[in-house]
Structures are given as C-alpha cells and as structure tokens.
Coordinates of N, CA and C and ligand atoms in Angstrom, one line a residue:
X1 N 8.4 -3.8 187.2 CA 8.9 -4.7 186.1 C 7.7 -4.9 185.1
X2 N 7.8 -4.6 183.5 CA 7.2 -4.9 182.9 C 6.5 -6.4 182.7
X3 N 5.1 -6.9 182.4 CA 5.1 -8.4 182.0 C 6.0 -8.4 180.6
X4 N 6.4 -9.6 181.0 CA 7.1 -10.3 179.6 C 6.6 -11.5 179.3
X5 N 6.4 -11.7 178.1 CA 5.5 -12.7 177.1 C 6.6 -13.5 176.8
X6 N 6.5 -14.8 176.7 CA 6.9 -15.9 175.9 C 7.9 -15.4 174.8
X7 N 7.1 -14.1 173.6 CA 8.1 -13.8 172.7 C 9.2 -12.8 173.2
X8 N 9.5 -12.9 174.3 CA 10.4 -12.3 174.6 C 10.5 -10.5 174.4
X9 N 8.7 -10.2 174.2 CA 8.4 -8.8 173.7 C 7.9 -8.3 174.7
X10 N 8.4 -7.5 175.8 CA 7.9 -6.2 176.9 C 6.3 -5.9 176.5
X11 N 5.5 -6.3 176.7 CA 4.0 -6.1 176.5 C 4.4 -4.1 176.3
X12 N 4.9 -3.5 177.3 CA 5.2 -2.1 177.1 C 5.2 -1.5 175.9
X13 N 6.2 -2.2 175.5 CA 7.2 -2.2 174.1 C 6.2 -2.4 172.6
X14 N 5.3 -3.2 173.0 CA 5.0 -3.9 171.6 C 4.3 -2.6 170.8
X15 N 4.2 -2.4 169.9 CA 3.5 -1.5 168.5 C 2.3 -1.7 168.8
X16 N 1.7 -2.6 168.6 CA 0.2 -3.7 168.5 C -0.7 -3.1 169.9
X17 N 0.4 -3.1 170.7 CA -0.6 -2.9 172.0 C -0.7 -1.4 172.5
X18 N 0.8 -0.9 171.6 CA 0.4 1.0 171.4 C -0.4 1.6 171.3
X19 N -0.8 0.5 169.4 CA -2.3 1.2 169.3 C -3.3 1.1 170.2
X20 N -3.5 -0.2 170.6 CA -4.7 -0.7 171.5 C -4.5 0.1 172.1
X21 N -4.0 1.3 173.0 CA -3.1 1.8 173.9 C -4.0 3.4 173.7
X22 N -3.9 3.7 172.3 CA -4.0 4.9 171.9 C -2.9 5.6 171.7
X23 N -1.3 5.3 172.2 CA -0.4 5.8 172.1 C 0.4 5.9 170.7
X24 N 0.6 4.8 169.8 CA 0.3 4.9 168.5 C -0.6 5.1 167.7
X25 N -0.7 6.8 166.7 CA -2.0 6.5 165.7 C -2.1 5.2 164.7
X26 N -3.5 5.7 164.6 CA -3.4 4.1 163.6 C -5.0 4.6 163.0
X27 N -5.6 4.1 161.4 CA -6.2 4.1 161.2 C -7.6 3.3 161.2
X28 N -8.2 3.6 162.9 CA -9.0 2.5 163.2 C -10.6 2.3 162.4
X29 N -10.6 0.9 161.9 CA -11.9 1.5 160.9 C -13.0 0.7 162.1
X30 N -12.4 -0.4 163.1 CA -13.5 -0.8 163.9 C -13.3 -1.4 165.0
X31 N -13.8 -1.8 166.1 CA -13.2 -2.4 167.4 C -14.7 -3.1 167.9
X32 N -14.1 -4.2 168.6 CA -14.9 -4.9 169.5 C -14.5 -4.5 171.0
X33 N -15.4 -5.2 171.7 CA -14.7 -5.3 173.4 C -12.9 -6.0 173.2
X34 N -13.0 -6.9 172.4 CA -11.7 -7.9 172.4 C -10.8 -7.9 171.3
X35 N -11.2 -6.6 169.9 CA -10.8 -7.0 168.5 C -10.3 -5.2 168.1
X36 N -9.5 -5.4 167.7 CA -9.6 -3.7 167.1 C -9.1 -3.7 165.4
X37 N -9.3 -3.2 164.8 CA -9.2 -3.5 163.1 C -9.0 -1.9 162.7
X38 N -7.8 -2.2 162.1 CA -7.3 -0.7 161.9 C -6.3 -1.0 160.4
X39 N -6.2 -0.1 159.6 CA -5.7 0.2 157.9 C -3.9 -0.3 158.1
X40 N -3.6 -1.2 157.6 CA -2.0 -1.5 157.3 C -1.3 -0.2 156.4
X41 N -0.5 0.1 157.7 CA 0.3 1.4 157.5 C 1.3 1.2 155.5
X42 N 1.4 -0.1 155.5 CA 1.9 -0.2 154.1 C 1.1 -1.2 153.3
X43 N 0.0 -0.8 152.5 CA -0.6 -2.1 152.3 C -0.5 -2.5 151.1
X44 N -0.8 -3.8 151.2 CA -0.2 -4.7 149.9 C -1.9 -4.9 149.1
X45 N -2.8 -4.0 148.8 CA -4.0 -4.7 148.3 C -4.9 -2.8 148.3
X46 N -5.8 -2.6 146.9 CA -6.9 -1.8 147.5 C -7.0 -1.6 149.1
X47 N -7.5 -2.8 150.2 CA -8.0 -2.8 151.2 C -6.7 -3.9 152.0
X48 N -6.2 -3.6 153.1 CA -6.0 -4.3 153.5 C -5.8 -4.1 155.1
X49 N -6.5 -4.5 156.3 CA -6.4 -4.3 157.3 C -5.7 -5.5 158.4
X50 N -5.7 -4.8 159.3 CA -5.0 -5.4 160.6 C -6.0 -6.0 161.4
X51 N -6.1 -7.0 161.9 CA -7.4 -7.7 163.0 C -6.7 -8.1 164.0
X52 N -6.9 -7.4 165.0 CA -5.9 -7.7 166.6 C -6.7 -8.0 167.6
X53 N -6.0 -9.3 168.5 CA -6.6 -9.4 170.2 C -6.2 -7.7 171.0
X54 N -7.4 -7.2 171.8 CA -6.8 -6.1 172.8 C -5.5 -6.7 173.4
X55 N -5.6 -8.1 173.9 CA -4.7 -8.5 174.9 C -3.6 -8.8 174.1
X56 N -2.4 -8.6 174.5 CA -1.4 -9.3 174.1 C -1.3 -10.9 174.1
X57 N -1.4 -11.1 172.4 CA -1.2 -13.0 172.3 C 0.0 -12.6 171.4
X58 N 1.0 -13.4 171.4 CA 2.3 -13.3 170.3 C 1.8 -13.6 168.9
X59 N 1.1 -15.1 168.7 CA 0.9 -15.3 167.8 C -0.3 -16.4 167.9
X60 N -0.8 -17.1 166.9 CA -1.8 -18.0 166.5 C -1.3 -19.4 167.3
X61 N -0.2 -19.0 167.9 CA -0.1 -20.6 168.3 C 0.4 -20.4 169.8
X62 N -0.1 -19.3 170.4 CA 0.1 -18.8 171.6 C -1.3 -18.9 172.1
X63 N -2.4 -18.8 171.4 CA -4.0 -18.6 171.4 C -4.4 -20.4 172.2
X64 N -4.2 -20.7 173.3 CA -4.2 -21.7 173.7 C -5.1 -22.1 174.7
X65 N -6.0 -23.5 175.0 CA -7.0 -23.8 176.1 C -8.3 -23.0 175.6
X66 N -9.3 -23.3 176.0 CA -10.9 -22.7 176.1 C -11.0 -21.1 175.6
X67 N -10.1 -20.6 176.4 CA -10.2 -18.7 176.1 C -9.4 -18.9 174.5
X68 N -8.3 -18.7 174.8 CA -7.6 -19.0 173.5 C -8.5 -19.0 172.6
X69 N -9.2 -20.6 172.2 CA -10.2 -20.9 171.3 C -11.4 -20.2 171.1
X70 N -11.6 -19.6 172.1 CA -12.9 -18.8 172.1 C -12.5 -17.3 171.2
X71 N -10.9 -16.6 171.5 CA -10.5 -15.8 171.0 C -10.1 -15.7 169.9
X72 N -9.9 -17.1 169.2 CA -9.4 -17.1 167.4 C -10.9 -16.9 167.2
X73 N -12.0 -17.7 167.5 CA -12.8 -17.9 166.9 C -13.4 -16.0 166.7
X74 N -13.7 -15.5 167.8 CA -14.0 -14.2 167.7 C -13.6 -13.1 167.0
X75 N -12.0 -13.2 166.5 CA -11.2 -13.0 166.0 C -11.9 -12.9 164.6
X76 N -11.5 -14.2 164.2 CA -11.8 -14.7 162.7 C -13.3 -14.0 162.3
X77 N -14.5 -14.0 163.2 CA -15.8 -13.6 162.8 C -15.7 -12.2 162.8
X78 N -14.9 -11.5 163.2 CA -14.6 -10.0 162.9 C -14.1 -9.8 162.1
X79 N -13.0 -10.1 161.4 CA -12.5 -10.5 160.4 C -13.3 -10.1 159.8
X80 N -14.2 -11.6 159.2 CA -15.1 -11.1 158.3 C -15.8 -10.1 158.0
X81 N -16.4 -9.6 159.0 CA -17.4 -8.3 159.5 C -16.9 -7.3 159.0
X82 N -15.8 -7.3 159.3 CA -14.8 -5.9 158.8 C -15.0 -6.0 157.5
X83 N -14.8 -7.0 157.1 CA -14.7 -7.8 155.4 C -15.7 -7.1 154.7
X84 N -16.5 -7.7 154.9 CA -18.1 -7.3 154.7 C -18.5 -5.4 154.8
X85 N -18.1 -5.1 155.9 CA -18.0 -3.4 155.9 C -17.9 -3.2 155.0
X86 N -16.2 -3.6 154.6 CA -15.5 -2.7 153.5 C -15.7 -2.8 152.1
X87 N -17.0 -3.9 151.9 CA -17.4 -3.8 150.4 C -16.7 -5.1 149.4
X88 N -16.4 -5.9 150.5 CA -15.3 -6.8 149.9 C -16.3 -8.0 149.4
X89 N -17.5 -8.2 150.1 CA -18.8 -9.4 149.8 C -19.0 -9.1 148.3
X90 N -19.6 -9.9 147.5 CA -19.3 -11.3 147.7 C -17.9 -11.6 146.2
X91 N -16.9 -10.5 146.2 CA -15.9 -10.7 144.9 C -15.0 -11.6 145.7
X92 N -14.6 -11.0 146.7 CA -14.0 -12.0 147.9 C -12.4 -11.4 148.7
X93 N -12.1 -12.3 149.6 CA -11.0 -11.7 150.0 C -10.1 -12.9 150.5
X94 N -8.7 -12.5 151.3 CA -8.2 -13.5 152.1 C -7.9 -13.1 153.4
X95 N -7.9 -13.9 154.3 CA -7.2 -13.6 155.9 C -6.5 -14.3 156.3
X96 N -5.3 -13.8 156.3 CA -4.1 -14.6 156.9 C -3.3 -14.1 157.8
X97 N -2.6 -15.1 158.4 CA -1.7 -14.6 159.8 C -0.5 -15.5 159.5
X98 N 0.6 -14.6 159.9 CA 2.0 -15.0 159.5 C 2.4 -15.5 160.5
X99 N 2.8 -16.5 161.0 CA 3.3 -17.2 162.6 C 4.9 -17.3 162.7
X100 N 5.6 -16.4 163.2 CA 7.3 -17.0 163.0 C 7.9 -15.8 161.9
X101 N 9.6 -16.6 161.8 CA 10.1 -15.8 161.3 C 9.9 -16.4 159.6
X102 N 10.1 -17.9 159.7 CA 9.7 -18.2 158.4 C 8.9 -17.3 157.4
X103 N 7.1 -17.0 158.1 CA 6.3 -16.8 157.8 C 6.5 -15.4 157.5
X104 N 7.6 -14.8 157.6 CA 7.8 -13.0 157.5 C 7.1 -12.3 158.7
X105 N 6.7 -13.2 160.0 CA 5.8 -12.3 161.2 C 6.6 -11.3 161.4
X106 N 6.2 -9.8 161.5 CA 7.6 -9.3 161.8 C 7.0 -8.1 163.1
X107 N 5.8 -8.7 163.9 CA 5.5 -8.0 164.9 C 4.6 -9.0 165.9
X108 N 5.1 -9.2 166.9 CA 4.9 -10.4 167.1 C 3.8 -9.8 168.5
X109 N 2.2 -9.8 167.6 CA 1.6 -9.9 168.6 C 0.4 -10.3 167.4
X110 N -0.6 -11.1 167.7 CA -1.2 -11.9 166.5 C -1.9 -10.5 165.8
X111 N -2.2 -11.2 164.6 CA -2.8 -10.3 163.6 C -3.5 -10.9 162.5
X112 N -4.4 -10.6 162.1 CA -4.8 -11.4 160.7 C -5.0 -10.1 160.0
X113 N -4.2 -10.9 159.0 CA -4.2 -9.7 157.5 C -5.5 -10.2 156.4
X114 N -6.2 -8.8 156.7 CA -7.8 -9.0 155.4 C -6.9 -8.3 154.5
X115 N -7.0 -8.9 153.6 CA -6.4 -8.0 152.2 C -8.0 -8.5 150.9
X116 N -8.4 -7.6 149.9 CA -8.9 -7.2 149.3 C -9.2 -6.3 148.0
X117 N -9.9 -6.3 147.3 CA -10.1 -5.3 146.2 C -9.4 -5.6 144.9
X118 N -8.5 -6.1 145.3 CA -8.4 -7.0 143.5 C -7.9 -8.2 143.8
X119 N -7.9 -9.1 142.5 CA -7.5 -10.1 142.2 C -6.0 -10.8 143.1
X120 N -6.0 -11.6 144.3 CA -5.3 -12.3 144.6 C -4.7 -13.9 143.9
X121 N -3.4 -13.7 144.1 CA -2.7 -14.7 143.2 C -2.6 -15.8 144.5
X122 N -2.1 -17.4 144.3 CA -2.5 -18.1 144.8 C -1.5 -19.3 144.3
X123 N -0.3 -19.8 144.9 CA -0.2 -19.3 146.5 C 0.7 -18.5 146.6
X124 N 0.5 -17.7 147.5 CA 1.3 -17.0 148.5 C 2.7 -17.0 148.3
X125 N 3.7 -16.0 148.2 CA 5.3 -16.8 148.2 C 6.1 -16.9 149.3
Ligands
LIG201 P1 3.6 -9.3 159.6 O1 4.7 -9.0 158.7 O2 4.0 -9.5 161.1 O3 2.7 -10.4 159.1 O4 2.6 -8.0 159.5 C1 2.9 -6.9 160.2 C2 2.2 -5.8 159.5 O5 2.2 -4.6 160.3 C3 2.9 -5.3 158.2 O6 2.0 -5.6 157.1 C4 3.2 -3.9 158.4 O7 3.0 -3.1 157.2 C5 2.3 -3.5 159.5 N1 2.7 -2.4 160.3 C6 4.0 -2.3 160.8 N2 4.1 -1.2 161.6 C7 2.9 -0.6 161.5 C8 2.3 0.6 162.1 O8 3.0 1.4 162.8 N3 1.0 0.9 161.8 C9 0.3 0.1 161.0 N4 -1.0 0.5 160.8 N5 0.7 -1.0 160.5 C10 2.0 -1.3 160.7
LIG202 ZN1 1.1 -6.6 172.0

C-alpha cells in the first residue's frame, strides 16, 4: 500500500515527486540534498522556475514543528540562490506559493514559484 498524505495524493502518483524521482523529465537547473529547482513547463515570466522539498509536503501549511521550519527556511534560501544564478540580482524578482484551491494550487505538493526578467504587476489577481 502506497503512503498517503493528508492531501489525499498517493505520494506514488504525485508529478512533483516523479521528477524528484527521475521518472518525469523536467528541466533541472539545480538541486540541493533537500531542494530541486527545475524550468515551469508553462511559464508565465522570461524566467520562471519551480523550488521543491525532495520529500513530499502538500503545501506551505503542511511544513510543520522544528523540521518543517527548518525546511521553509532552506527552501526559501534556495530560492534565492537559484534567483541569483539566473541573473535575476539586483532588477529583482518574486516567490510565491499558491496554498489551496482558492490560490489556483493545482499540484499539491509545495512549490515556490521564482518568476523573473521583466516587470511584475502588483497585486497578483
Ligand atoms: P500551482 O498552480 O500549483 O501554483 O503551480 C503548478 C505549476 O506546475 C504550474 O505553473 C504548472 O505550469 C507547472 N507544471 C505542471 N505540470 C508540470 C510538468 O509536468 N512539468 C513542469 N516542469 N511544470 C509543470
Ligand atoms: Zn509529491
């Protein structure tokens, strides 16, 4: 029997952890021990990339207790890093993560979206 997560997503099943997986291609531009950062198959920006836990977390509000905290935080500082790679210093960029259905999440294993290279509008719709 598969683990099943909170969002009701077959860890098996998920896209997110395909790639991590190797079983989905994906355009990886970098990885940590804990972070993989790979090109948004549709992207909304010059630059815009994917920043994922290896492990399956659903979302930013799944990220819970000491590890949890330890994992946004590592998260987020890759982020940047990637940011910084890709030439994005110092014109600037944003990183966001969509939590829920409200928020348009439409793959429910966390992610922060770096988007970049031109002029972002403000706010968000
Ligand atoms: P969300 O809508 O959950 O905030 O973001 C999910 C993102 O995953 C979307 O921007 C979507 O374009 C991207 N995406 C969906 N399927 C794939 C895929 O197979 N490969 C890659 N690289 N990105 C994907
Ligand atoms: Zn997953």
């Amino acid at each position: 029997m598969p683990a099943r997560r909170d969002c009701g997503v077959n860890v098996a099943d998920c896209l997110f952890c395909k790639i991590v997986a190797g079983k989905v291609p994906a355009k990886i531009v970098k990885q940590s021990a804990d972070a993989l950062a790979f090109r948004d198959i549709d992207a909304k920006a010059p630059v815009h990339l994917l920043v994922i836990p290896k492990r399956h977390v659903p979302a930013v509000r799944d990220a819970k207790g000491g590890d949890g905290e330890r994992l946004l935080g590592a998260l987020l500082a890759f982020a940047a890093s990637v940011a910084s790679d890709e030439g994005l210093d110092p014109d600037g960029y944003r990183i966001v993560t969509n939590t829920g259905r409200n928020a348009g999440q439409s793959v429910d294993h966390l992610h922060l979206h770096v988007l970049g290279g031109r002029k972002l509008s403000w706010p968000p719709g």
